XYZ file of C-alpha atoms in Angstrom:
700
model
C -0.191 -30.055 -9.717
C 3.219 -29.236 -8.420
C 4.726 -26.119 -10.005
C 7.685 -28.127 -11.387
C 5.048 -29.956 -13.645
C 3.627 -26.780 -14.900
C 7.124 -25.605 -15.665
C 7.415 -28.553 -17.813
C 4.353 -27.246 -19.740
C 4.993 -23.499 -19.574
C 8.631 -23.550 -20.163
C 9.386 -26.972 -21.893
C 12.988 -28.107 -22.867
C 11.244 -30.564 -25.310
C 8.112 -30.650 -27.373
C 6.373 -33.268 -29.232
C 3.629 -32.518 -32.059
C 1.386 -35.465 -32.399
C -0.468 -35.477 -35.760
C 2.091 -33.434 -37.356
C 1.212 -32.189 -40.892
C 3.050 -29.567 -43.245
C -0.016 -27.962 -44.824
C 0.206 -24.148 -44.080
C -3.441 -23.809 -43.145
C -3.792 -26.889 -41.074
C -3.702 -26.652 -37.184
C -0.328 -28.554 -37.251
C 1.085 -26.327 -39.981
C 0.164 -23.098 -38.091
C 1.700 -24.538 -34.856
C 4.945 -25.635 -36.504
C 5.131 -22.203 -38.319
C 4.853 -20.436 -35.024
C 7.718 -22.479 -33.517
C 9.949 -21.797 -36.491
C 9.160 -18.031 -36.346
C 10.024 -18.044 -32.810
C 13.199 -20.034 -33.061
C 12.167 -22.601 -30.527
C 15.564 -23.826 -29.124
C 14.587 -27.024 -27.473
C 14.144 -30.415 -28.952
C 11.199 -30.897 -31.189
C 9.840 -34.371 -31.960
C 7.073 -34.955 -34.531
C 4.647 -37.952 -34.633
C 2.721 -38.939 -37.742
C 1.076 -42.121 -38.790
C 1.048 -41.261 -42.464
C 4.287 -39.134 -43.044
C 7.964 -39.876 -42.859
C 9.189 -36.512 -42.335
C 7.529 -32.881 -42.010
C 9.537 -29.833 -42.958
C 12.741 -31.961 -43.038
C 12.217 -33.391 -39.535
C 11.825 -37.162 -39.253
C 8.350 -38.280 -37.959
C 7.877 -41.001 -35.524
C 4.965 -43.640 -36.052
C 3.447 -43.232 -32.686
C 3.633 -41.681 -29.212
C 5.173 -44.944 -27.972
C 8.231 -44.276 -30.098
C 8.913 -40.975 -28.241
C 11.962 -40.883 -26.108
C 11.102 -40.929 -22.264
C 10.432 -37.857 -20.481
C 9.434 -35.308 -23.143
C 8.120 -32.158 -21.465
C 5.098 -31.387 -23.374
C 2.970 -33.098 -26.331
C 0.798 -31.123 -28.439
C -2.079 -33.351 -29.561
C -3.374 -32.141 -32.921
C -5.721 -35.135 -33.080
C -9.642 -35.372 -33.267
C -11.679 -35.707 -30.112
C -12.165 -39.409 -30.421
C -8.358 -39.901 -30.258
C -7.522 -37.653 -27.454
C -7.893 -40.080 -24.364
C -5.972 -42.849 -26.101
C -3.297 -40.325 -27.078
C -3.020 -39.041 -23.410
C -2.818 -42.753 -22.324
C 0.129 -43.174 -24.316
C 1.787 -39.938 -23.266
C 1.555 -41.360 -19.708
C 3.369 -44.610 -20.772
C 6.234 -42.508 -22.100
C 6.627 -40.308 -19.159
C 5.192 -37.103 -20.893
C 5.008 -34.383 -18.453
C 2.137 -32.355 -20.106
C -0.321 -32.097 -22.807
C -2.273 -29.333 -24.813
C -5.433 -30.669 -26.155
C -6.945 -28.425 -28.786
C -9.847 -30.736 -29.731
C -13.401 -29.581 -28.860
C -16.393 -31.906 -28.172
C -16.023 -32.240 -24.536
C -18.009 -30.919 -21.686
C -19.179 -27.828 -23.747
C -21.495 -30.203 -25.525
C -23.224 -31.455 -22.434
C -23.493 -34.787 -20.578
C -22.022 -37.030 -23.305
C -19.028 -34.546 -23.776
C -18.638 -34.260 -19.979
C -18.299 -38.133 -19.727
C -15.538 -37.995 -22.205
C -13.925 -35.117 -20.295
C -13.929 -36.937 -17.010
C -12.300 -39.945 -18.833
C -9.483 -37.629 -19.917
C -9.085 -36.002 -16.611
C -8.932 -39.551 -14.836
C -6.027 -40.655 -17.237
C -4.205 -37.388 -16.799
C -4.233 -37.597 -12.942
C -3.261 -41.262 -13.012
C -0.171 -40.563 -14.869
C 0.604 -36.840 -13.314
C 0.220 -35.292 -16.769
C -0.529 -31.557 -16.877
C -3.387 -31.151 -19.384
C -4.259 -27.663 -20.902
C -7.652 -27.784 -22.487
C -9.449 -29.416 -24.080
C -11.127 -26.945 -26.252
C -8.444 -24.421 -26.173
C -6.267 -22.316 -27.998
C -3.014 -23.213 -26.352
C -0.575 -20.826 -24.935
C 2.153 -18.338 -25.720
C 5.262 -17.928 -23.612
C 7.039 -14.788 -25.012
C 9.766 -15.006 -22.252
C 11.131 -18.186 -23.519
C 9.938 -18.169 -27.134
C 7.554 -21.028 -26.660
C 4.324 -20.565 -28.822
C 2.263 -23.575 -28.411
C -0.759 -22.331 -30.181
C -2.336 -22.502 -33.876
C -3.160 -18.749 -33.753
C -0.696 -17.321 -36.110
C 1.728 -15.047 -34.048
C 4.886 -13.056 -34.507
C 7.573 -12.742 -31.770
C 7.066 -9.362 -30.288
C 9.885 -6.596 -30.229
C 11.867 -6.515 -27.153
C 10.334 -4.329 -24.542
C 11.401 -2.847 -21.145
C 8.826 -2.211 -18.368
C 6.144 -4.354 -16.829
C 5.106 -7.600 -18.274
C 1.613 -9.074 -18.120
C 0.349 -12.596 -17.667
C -2.901 -13.300 -19.500
C -5.166 -16.117 -18.377
C -8.417 -16.614 -20.111
C -10.786 -19.678 -20.765
C -11.569 -18.215 -24.004
C -8.973 -18.526 -26.709
C -10.451 -15.457 -28.573
C -10.280 -13.341 -25.351
C -6.707 -14.302 -24.592
C -5.777 -13.190 -28.150
C -7.798 -10.080 -27.840
C -5.993 -9.203 -24.599
C -2.737 -9.986 -25.875
C -3.157 -7.870 -29.098
C -4.341 -4.838 -26.997
C -1.541 -4.758 -24.663
C 1.216 -5.465 -27.418
C -0.639 -2.637 -29.361
C 0.029 -0.246 -26.411
C 3.464 -0.936 -26.174
C 3.219 -3.089 -23.210
C 5.126 -6.475 -22.590
C 3.239 -9.708 -22.318
C 5.067 -12.754 -20.761
C 2.339 -15.504 -21.167
C -0.942 -15.592 -22.828
C -2.853 -18.808 -21.961
C -6.045 -20.233 -23.102
C -7.252 -22.548 -20.653
C -10.483 -23.833 -22.429
C -12.635 -26.460 -20.477
C -10.124 -26.879 -17.930
C -10.443 -30.696 -17.493
C -7.230 -31.003 -15.317
C -5.718 -27.637 -15.089
C -7.445 -24.529 -14.245
C -7.070 -20.603 -14.163
C -6.022 -20.991 -10.561
C -3.428 -23.442 -11.228
C -1.800 -21.149 -13.898
C -2.035 -18.195 -11.567
C -0.493 -20.149 -8.862
C 2.420 -21.210 -11.094
C 2.974 -17.643 -12.469
C 2.598 -15.480 -9.275
C 6.113 -16.003 -8.094
C 7.516 -15.904 -11.648
C 9.958 -12.829 -12.025
C 8.861 -12.241 -15.608
C 5.202 -11.667 -14.530
C 4.374 -8.190 -12.824
C 0.579 -8.108 -13.340
C -2.155 -10.416 -14.386
C -5.229 -9.771 -16.727
C -7.736 -12.813 -16.129
C -11.055 -13.386 -18.138
C -13.066 -16.407 -16.896
C -16.720 -17.738 -17.029
C -16.190 -19.884 -13.644
C -13.625 -20.000 -10.954
C -13.512 -23.705 -10.341
C -11.299 -23.806 -7.377
C -12.239 -20.626 -4.956
C -10.130 -21.408 -2.140
C -7.160 -21.730 -4.353
C -7.766 -18.505 -6.081
C -8.241 -16.733 -2.956
C -4.834 -18.010 -1.745
C -3.134 -16.938 -5.018
C -4.941 -13.464 -4.930
C -3.535 -13.079 -1.448
C 0.152 -13.778 -2.455
C -0.355 -11.546 -5.533
C -1.430 -8.802 -3.125
C 1.502 -9.534 -1.025
C 3.954 -9.391 -3.952
C 2.219 -6.253 -5.524
C 1.122 -7.966 -8.559
C -2.400 -6.777 -9.590
C -4.829 -9.098 -10.666
C -7.662 -7.567 -12.851
C -10.505 -9.807 -13.295
C -13.416 -9.945 -15.747
C -16.034 -12.537 -15.020
C -19.249 -12.406 -17.041
C -22.160 -14.018 -15.282
C -24.114 -11.268 -13.418
C -27.193 -12.415 -15.222
C -28.799 -16.022 -15.990
C -28.475 -15.693 -19.593
C -24.826 -14.755 -19.416
C -24.443 -17.844 -16.994
C -26.186 -19.963 -19.503
C -23.859 -18.737 -22.220
C -20.836 -19.518 -20.080
C -22.104 -23.147 -19.709
C -22.528 -23.608 -23.361
C -19.127 -22.215 -24.386
C -16.829 -24.181 -21.813
C -19.094 -26.428 -19.976
C -18.603 -23.987 -16.799
C -21.381 -24.187 -14.418
C -21.240 -20.554 -13.204
C -21.455 -19.799 -9.446
C -22.897 -16.948 -7.473
C -21.294 -13.740 -9.182
C -22.001 -11.360 -6.163
C -20.419 -13.949 -3.730
C -17.458 -14.399 -5.971
C -16.907 -10.626 -6.336
C -17.183 -9.918 -2.601
C -14.633 -12.539 -1.769
C -11.932 -11.988 -4.292
C -12.146 -8.097 -3.790
C -11.483 -8.786 -0.135
C -8.014 -10.213 -1.354
C -7.420 -7.000 -3.645
C -8.611 -8.358 -7.008
C -9.908 -5.586 -9.083
C -13.282 -6.804 -10.636
C -14.190 -4.873 -13.758
C -17.251 -4.998 -15.983
C -16.068 -4.440 -19.498
C -13.292 -5.452 -21.864
C -12.417 -1.628 -22.122
C -11.891 -1.586 -18.432
C -9.821 -4.699 -18.424
C -7.543 -3.408 -21.032
C -7.208 0.120 -19.427
C -6.981 -0.884 -15.720
C -4.497 -3.622 -16.225
C -2.336 -1.211 -18.560
C -2.223 1.341 -15.793
C -1.872 -0.999 -12.667
C 0.853 -2.970 -14.550
C 2.887 0.345 -14.424
C 1.805 1.491 -10.965
C 1.355 -1.620 -8.980
C 1.814 0.093 -5.593
C -1.638 0.790 -4.429
C -2.667 4.476 -4.031
C -2.391 4.780 -0.242
C -3.878 8.082 -0.048
C -4.853 10.983 -2.046
C -7.602 11.432 -4.538
C -7.581 12.254 -8.479
C -6.574 15.278 -10.286
C -8.116 15.802 -13.874
C -6.928 18.544 -16.132
C -7.635 19.604 -19.828
C -7.190 22.410 -22.314
C -10.904 21.983 -23.087
C -13.040 24.099 -20.858
C -16.058 22.069 -21.662
C -14.427 18.895 -20.261
C -14.440 20.252 -16.736
C -18.339 20.028 -16.453
C -18.307 16.559 -18.118
C -15.494 15.268 -15.804
C -17.448 16.459 -12.764
C -20.417 14.623 -13.738
C -18.339 11.413 -14.888
C -16.358 11.324 -11.595
C -19.326 11.444 -9.450
C -21.058 8.638 -11.412
C -17.906 6.491 -11.350
C -17.136 7.208 -7.594
C -13.816 8.925 -8.464
C -13.187 11.404 -5.756
C -11.449 14.667 -6.795
C -8.624 16.227 -4.941
C -8.772 19.468 -3.238
C -5.784 21.249 -4.037
C -3.509 22.814 -1.331
C -2.952 26.565 -1.038
C 0.720 26.004 -2.224
C -0.712 24.122 -5.251
C -3.105 26.778 -6.255
C -0.395 29.568 -5.901
C 1.867 27.573 -8.434
C -1.021 26.952 -10.792
C -2.189 30.644 -10.550
C 1.399 31.452 -11.614
C 1.167 29.206 -14.591
C -2.390 29.975 -15.873
C -3.744 33.135 -17.389
C -4.807 35.832 -14.740
C -8.520 35.392 -15.611
C -8.527 31.699 -14.648
C -8.711 30.547 -11.026
C -7.317 26.947 -10.473
C -9.669 24.393 -9.545
C -10.137 20.442 -9.912
C -10.864 19.391 -12.757
C -8.401 22.087 -14.101
C -9.045 24.213 -17.087
C -5.729 24.685 -18.827
C -7.286 27.081 -21.237
C -5.781 27.550 -24.783
C -2.451 29.191 -23.529
C -0.791 25.697 -24.118
C -0.784 26.746 -28.026
C 1.673 29.535 -27.152
C 3.239 28.190 -24.021
C 3.452 24.364 -24.063
C 5.507 24.235 -21.272
C 2.251 24.810 -19.082
C 1.472 21.190 -19.582
C 4.390 19.799 -17.662
C 4.407 22.667 -15.156
C 0.853 22.096 -14.305
C 1.132 18.244 -14.032
C 4.298 18.589 -11.737
C 2.341 21.152 -9.573
C -0.623 18.668 -9.272
C 1.553 15.657 -8.623
C 3.409 17.297 -5.972
C 0.163 18.034 -3.819
C -0.297 15.603 -1.037
C -4.077 15.133 -1.745
C -3.382 14.198 -5.281
C -3.158 10.469 -5.776
C -3.502 10.163 -9.574
C -3.456 12.282 -12.525
C -5.552 12.162 -15.877
C -4.335 14.711 -18.316
C -7.001 14.832 -21.177
C -5.933 17.122 -24.113
C -6.926 18.237 -27.574
C -3.833 17.211 -29.495
C -3.784 19.918 -32.358
C -1.261 19.653 -35.169
C 1.514 16.960 -35.228
C 4.041 19.713 -34.126
C 1.507 20.785 -31.273
C 1.160 16.968 -30.128
C 4.879 16.727 -29.955
C 5.066 20.043 -27.941
C 2.591 18.620 -25.408
C 4.544 15.112 -25.354
C 7.861 16.961 -24.685
C 6.532 18.935 -22.020
C 4.329 16.446 -20.320
C 5.985 12.931 -20.558
C 9.285 13.702 -18.444
C 6.947 14.760 -15.567
C 4.844 11.687 -15.904
C 7.781 9.263 -16.340
C 9.220 10.689 -12.983
C 5.828 10.302 -11.028
C 5.324 7.335 -8.775
C 1.664 8.204 -8.789
C -0.497 6.690 -11.350
C -0.875 8.977 -14.489
C -2.931 8.710 -17.720
C -2.147 10.699 -20.850
C -5.221 11.321 -23.060
C -5.432 12.839 -26.534
C -9.238 13.419 -27.231
C -10.546 12.791 -30.753
C -11.314 9.196 -30.740
C -9.826 7.704 -33.773
C -8.625 11.084 -35.381
C -5.041 10.737 -36.767
C -2.047 11.376 -34.640
C 1.433 12.070 -35.796
C 3.671 8.906 -36.141
C 6.622 10.683 -34.289
C 4.113 11.557 -31.299
C 2.822 7.993 -31.132
C 6.356 6.569 -31.282
C 7.483 8.835 -28.431
C 4.202 8.168 -26.212
C 4.663 4.238 -26.727
C 8.473 4.685 -26.061
C 7.716 6.339 -22.831
C 5.741 3.641 -21.313
C 3.053 6.012 -19.904
C -0.550 4.812 -20.088
C -2.245 6.354 -23.064
C -5.649 6.639 -24.178
C -8.098 8.605 -26.607
C -11.073 8.670 -24.563
C -11.133 10.670 -21.242
C -14.162 8.712 -20.025
C -12.191 5.652 -20.155
C -9.403 7.155 -18.392
C -11.492 8.450 -15.562
C -13.346 5.086 -15.335
C -9.916 3.291 -15.235
C -8.501 5.599 -12.571
C -11.646 4.902 -10.400
C -10.675 1.408 -10.437
C -7.056 2.193 -9.615
C -8.121 4.116 -6.503
C -10.369 1.274 -5.426
C -7.503 -1.125 -5.972
C -5.684 1.063 -3.279
C -8.575 0.809 -0.936
C -8.951 -2.821 -1.328
C -5.449 -3.242 -0.245
C -5.676 -1.093 2.844
C -8.965 -2.890 3.804
C -7.333 -6.288 3.296
C -4.649 -5.527 5.842
C -7.446 -4.888 8.464
C -9.339 -8.104 9.513
C -11.634 -8.837 12.233
C -10.685 -11.817 14.704
C -13.324 -14.462 14.863
C -15.329 -14.561 18.225
C -15.767 -18.541 18.298
C -19.373 -18.325 19.130
C -21.067 -21.887 19.399
C -24.892 -22.658 19.092
C -26.812 -24.546 21.716
C -29.466 -26.889 20.644
C -28.312 -28.360 17.202
C -30.890 -29.138 14.778
C -31.462 -29.796 11.060
C -33.286 -27.711 8.380
C -35.183 -24.426 9.077
C -35.312 -23.338 12.759
C -38.621 -21.785 14.280
C -38.365 -18.081 14.987
C -38.733 -18.266 18.621
C -35.625 -20.626 18.829
C -33.722 -18.526 16.343
C -34.313 -15.307 18.512
C -32.887 -17.313 21.456
C -29.647 -17.641 19.812
C -29.739 -14.019 18.666
C -30.283 -12.946 22.363
C -27.139 -15.195 23.098
C -25.117 -13.208 20.443
C -26.275 -10.002 22.260
C -28.750 -8.838 19.762
C -31.860 -7.759 21.265
C -35.368 -9.036 20.409
C -38.785 -7.821 21.314
C -40.088 -8.870 24.794
C -42.385 -11.978 24.664
C -42.652 -15.655 24.848
C -43.899 -19.033 23.266
C -47.666 -19.697 23.821
C -48.796 -23.262 23.562
C -52.487 -22.455 24.108
C -54.659 -19.398 23.999
C -54.663 -19.109 27.654
C -50.936 -18.930 27.686
C -51.049 -16.126 25.034
C -53.484 -14.242 27.217
C -51.160 -14.481 30.202
C -48.039 -13.440 28.157
C -50.026 -10.423 26.544
C -51.168 -9.397 30.083
C -47.737 -9.137 31.241
C -46.309 -7.459 28.143
C -49.128 -5.009 28.009
C -51.311 -4.422 24.677
C -50.767 -4.109 21.828
C -48.881 -7.249 20.844
C -47.960 -9.299 18.013
C -48.897 -13.058 17.501
C -46.861 -15.260 15.002
C -47.343 -19.065 14.332
C -44.269 -21.080 15.180
C -42.908 -24.246 13.495
C -39.458 -25.264 12.093
C -41.219 -25.942 8.675
C -43.036 -22.708 8.498
C -40.401 -20.676 6.729
C -42.795 -17.943 5.309
C -45.249 -17.004 8.093
C -46.790 -14.126 6.423
C -47.430 -15.910 3.168
C -49.305 -18.435 5.245
C -51.246 -15.978 7.231
C -49.380 -16.698 10.291
C -48.845 -13.338 11.541
C -51.249 -10.851 13.247
C -50.096 -7.412 14.328
C -51.359 -4.513 16.457
C -53.756 -6.657 18.685
C -55.114 -4.099 21.137
C -56.964 -6.316 23.593
C -57.899 -9.881 24.987
C -60.702 -10.205 22.242
C -58.514 -9.390 19.326
C -55.820 -11.829 20.530
C -58.453 -14.554 20.796
C -59.793 -13.919 17.559
C -56.314 -13.579 15.988
C -55.415 -16.907 17.471
C -58.546 -18.720 15.687
C -57.744 -16.982 12.545
C -53.962 -17.706 12.298
C -54.579 -21.297 13.106
C -57.202 -21.701 10.482
C -55.009 -19.984 7.809
C -51.843 -21.983 8.499
C -53.918 -25.074 8.299
C -55.088 -24.286 5.104
C -51.591 -23.169 3.698
C -49.945 -26.237 5.155
C -52.313 -29.104 6.053
C -51.066 -31.392 8.846
C -48.523 -29.032 9.976
C -48.142 -29.095 13.633
C -47.306 -25.935 15.366
C -44.954 -25.584 18.411
C -47.140 -22.839 19.466
C -47.521 -19.006 18.835
C -45.167 -16.316 19.748
C -46.572 -13.522 21.551
C -44.546 -10.262 21.520
C -44.869 -6.641 22.397
C -44.999 -4.267 19.458
C -41.493 -2.919 18.601
C -40.676 0.758 18.621
C -40.392 2.420 15.159
C -37.025 2.621 13.524
C -35.291 2.072 10.159
C -35.973 -1.456 8.893
C -32.824 -3.187 7.833
C -32.138 -6.734 6.790
C -28.934 -8.346 8.019
C -27.611 -11.918 7.728
C -25.174 -14.325 6.230
C -25.306 -17.601 3.947
C -22.761 -20.134 3.296
C -22.117 -20.267 -0.312
C -21.106 -23.741 -1.546
C -18.157 -22.359 -3.543
C -17.022 -19.133 -1.623
C -17.827 -20.089 1.987
C -19.523 -17.562 4.367
C -20.817 -14.275 2.938
C -22.621 -11.704 4.991
C -25.402 -9.291 3.862
C -26.852 -5.956 4.996
C -29.307 -3.596 3.245
C -32.605 -2.088 3.561
C -35.118 -4.486 4.881
C -38.822 -5.076 5.309
C -40.643 -4.677 2.000
C -37.813 -2.500 0.660
C -35.484 -5.673 0.022
C -37.859 -6.976 -2.522
C -38.693 -3.582 -3.964
C -35.361 -2.020 -4.304
C -32.889 -4.908 -3.357
C -30.406 -2.391 -1.962
C -28.110 -4.738 -0.265
C -24.353 -5.067 0.116
C -22.674 -8.358 0.367
C -19.800 -8.520 2.836
C -16.926 -10.635 3.390
C -17.243 -12.541 6.857
C -13.939 -10.903 8.285
C -14.645 -7.260 7.949
C -14.328 -5.154 11.117
C -17.097 -3.279 12.570
C -15.688 0.066 11.124
C -15.397 -1.658 7.562
C -19.033 -2.756 7.915
C -20.113 0.560 8.679
C -18.568 1.958 5.861
C -20.219 -0.552 3.697
C -23.599 0.462 5.028
C -22.886 4.036 3.891
C -22.482 2.696 0.179
C -26.021 1.573 0.303
C -28.279 3.502 -2.167
C -30.522 4.498 0.679
C -27.578 5.424 2.859
C -29.043 8.928 3.469
C -31.784 7.154 5.678
C -29.088 6.114 8.206
C -28.343 9.912 8.997
C -31.978 10.813 9.267
C -34.444 12.523 6.815
C -37.269 14.916 7.450
C -36.602 15.423 11.030
C -35.927 11.577 11.834
C -32.875 11.189 14.127
C -29.762 9.175 12.783
C -29.913 5.513 13.424
C -27.261 3.474 15.485
C -25.001 2.526 12.592
C -22.426 1.119 14.981
C -24.997 -1.192 16.685
C -25.986 -2.550 13.049
C -22.267 -3.205 12.294
C -21.804 -4.863 15.571
C -24.957 -7.332 14.852
C -23.533 -8.123 11.376
C -20.100 -8.875 12.998
C -21.599 -11.280 15.690
C -23.736 -13.070 12.966
C -20.668 -13.457 10.759
C -18.712 -14.731 13.743
C -21.558 -17.440 14.382
C -21.418 -18.486 10.909
C -17.678 -18.909 10.922
C -17.692 -20.912 14.058
C -20.525 -23.152 13.285
C -20.108 -24.939 9.932
C -23.542 -26.404 10.096
C -25.414 -23.282 9.725
C -26.203 -22.637 6.278
C -28.197 -19.382 6.467
C -29.243 -16.698 8.841
C -31.782 -14.012 7.871
C -32.795 -11.302 10.185
C -35.430 -9.231 8.411
C -36.324 -6.822 9.653
C -33.733 -5.666 11.951
C -34.957 -2.085 13.416
C -32.154 0.318 13.815
C -33.042 2.523 16.537
C -31.837 6.183 17.217
C -27.917 6.482 17.623
C -26.949 5.133 20.674
C -30.078 3.089 21.246
C -29.235 -0.059 19.626
C -31.234 -2.420 17.369
C -33.861 -4.987 17.812
C -34.548 -8.018 15.640
C -38.175 -8.563 14.760
C -37.764 -11.694 12.803
C -35.214 -14.316 12.328
C -34.865 -17.389 9.991
C -31.920 -19.872 10.716
C -31.279 -22.838 8.369
C -29.026 -25.548 9.778
C -27.547 -28.140 7.526
């Protein structure tokens, strides 16, 4: 859809309500009440088959009586009448339609057929359809409340404005209420429902350039147009408009729940996360994080380019809690410079040595200026990129003293800050609350939530920095195209062409060939059955290792042939791969696959049996640089193995990163390759490279 069409939906000059009714509790009655409360300034047309007028406005009998070119029609009609109503809108040149009715793809195949019919009609006439099965939308900027959820016009607010896009109507309302309750501005709140025509990506694309949207909070159960989402995310990153995304579906039951809710067929969550984070999107795992991270980033959209976090409290007990929590959340704590330490020493009591997290002690009860002074000192430190100030509030007068001291410093800061008054839902003075909300500063009641949110804020900075550094593809092409699985011996030939070493060896068509190859290599050797269709050689008994002499080789040949024949009767082997035993090293897995939605996604992790036992892997975007790949390797749970344990040498991380980079290049340059799996890849000691012991290629 062109953006001008979406403007007709989102910023309409004229509205038609089809199925108008005055009953206060009806869908139409609630919608009309919203329009009246907001004082909608455009033209309003009502359509009703049974009424001459509603609320003093004359009703037309049918959509066909509407004037040409109404911007948007809100269809308050049952499911069975939706398609004919959209068809009628098309005949009158209506630009857009909001469809509240359910009973479409969320019900399964029968409903999906009706939804496809709806979409076909809309596309034929170029109608921008929101829904079906949606709650509509709110445009607070222009006073357009096209929803039946009862809403009030918000009080005018300065500061950043958030655009909310959620497939769930309840979630869009949940987010809106949370942000408005914190004193934040909301410009748009859109419930996209089943997305028969317009999807989340379309709305983000229409709003990313809008001057009245500064940040986005997005809740989706499926991103239907991944490439479009990535383009919008890249543009949002350029414009410094943060996108904070919550996308349930890490587990199978969550994916099934999403399908039953909106008819969405969830894709691969990890592939999605890998690719959207590459464009600077912050993916969160809870509603609390969605609220908190959006609230902070909306006010501080400039990514934290350098520096780490500072945490301060007037509770000494919080120091130990914060140290543990920051370690778990991945929030790195700053090391104060000597000049900062000197300033803080002059503020704190003599018995307290400054450190991070900072214990402000109870002196603030007598000297509330300590809060602003210590905050200023920390924010002036070059290694401090953010500040969480988590305090006990005390009496209403003490609360105000803290706010008076602290808020001016926070308001002047270009670094992200968060003000916390601990005590959960304990009461706070109204004057204090009014002052904090008027300040526009992020305010929470939980230090845990504040530190977790700030960890995402710092991650946002790292994602932006990484997005600016991308590897250029090498354009490596395959020789010998095929289809389906590729036998190991041919896959290893392709790896060697990439510059990735494999064990010395060769393909033996007969036992005599095997004897000659083994004699040239020197015992012990490995024997592996080879055929394109034999993807899981070990399961078939198709592998024999540690063969120490010619007799062992001959016995293994017979045994492997018989085992493979039992596993896959009638399978014709190309032969058997005879290879030298590999040097010991750290077993890793590297590879890549072509996700049907997100394209090429690379992988690296602990390999061999460890991949099944621990599943300690990282999914990677295919355009990471070798330095970025090496950094991802160090994020593995077993990363300490890379630097050597119990006397073992550090492994050649640079060579592993180079192998991942070359495999990614191969996938990017050859759309016919569906998957590459090298497991294990032996990482040798630093400077000695890697060796691929097994390789599986699948070609489409």
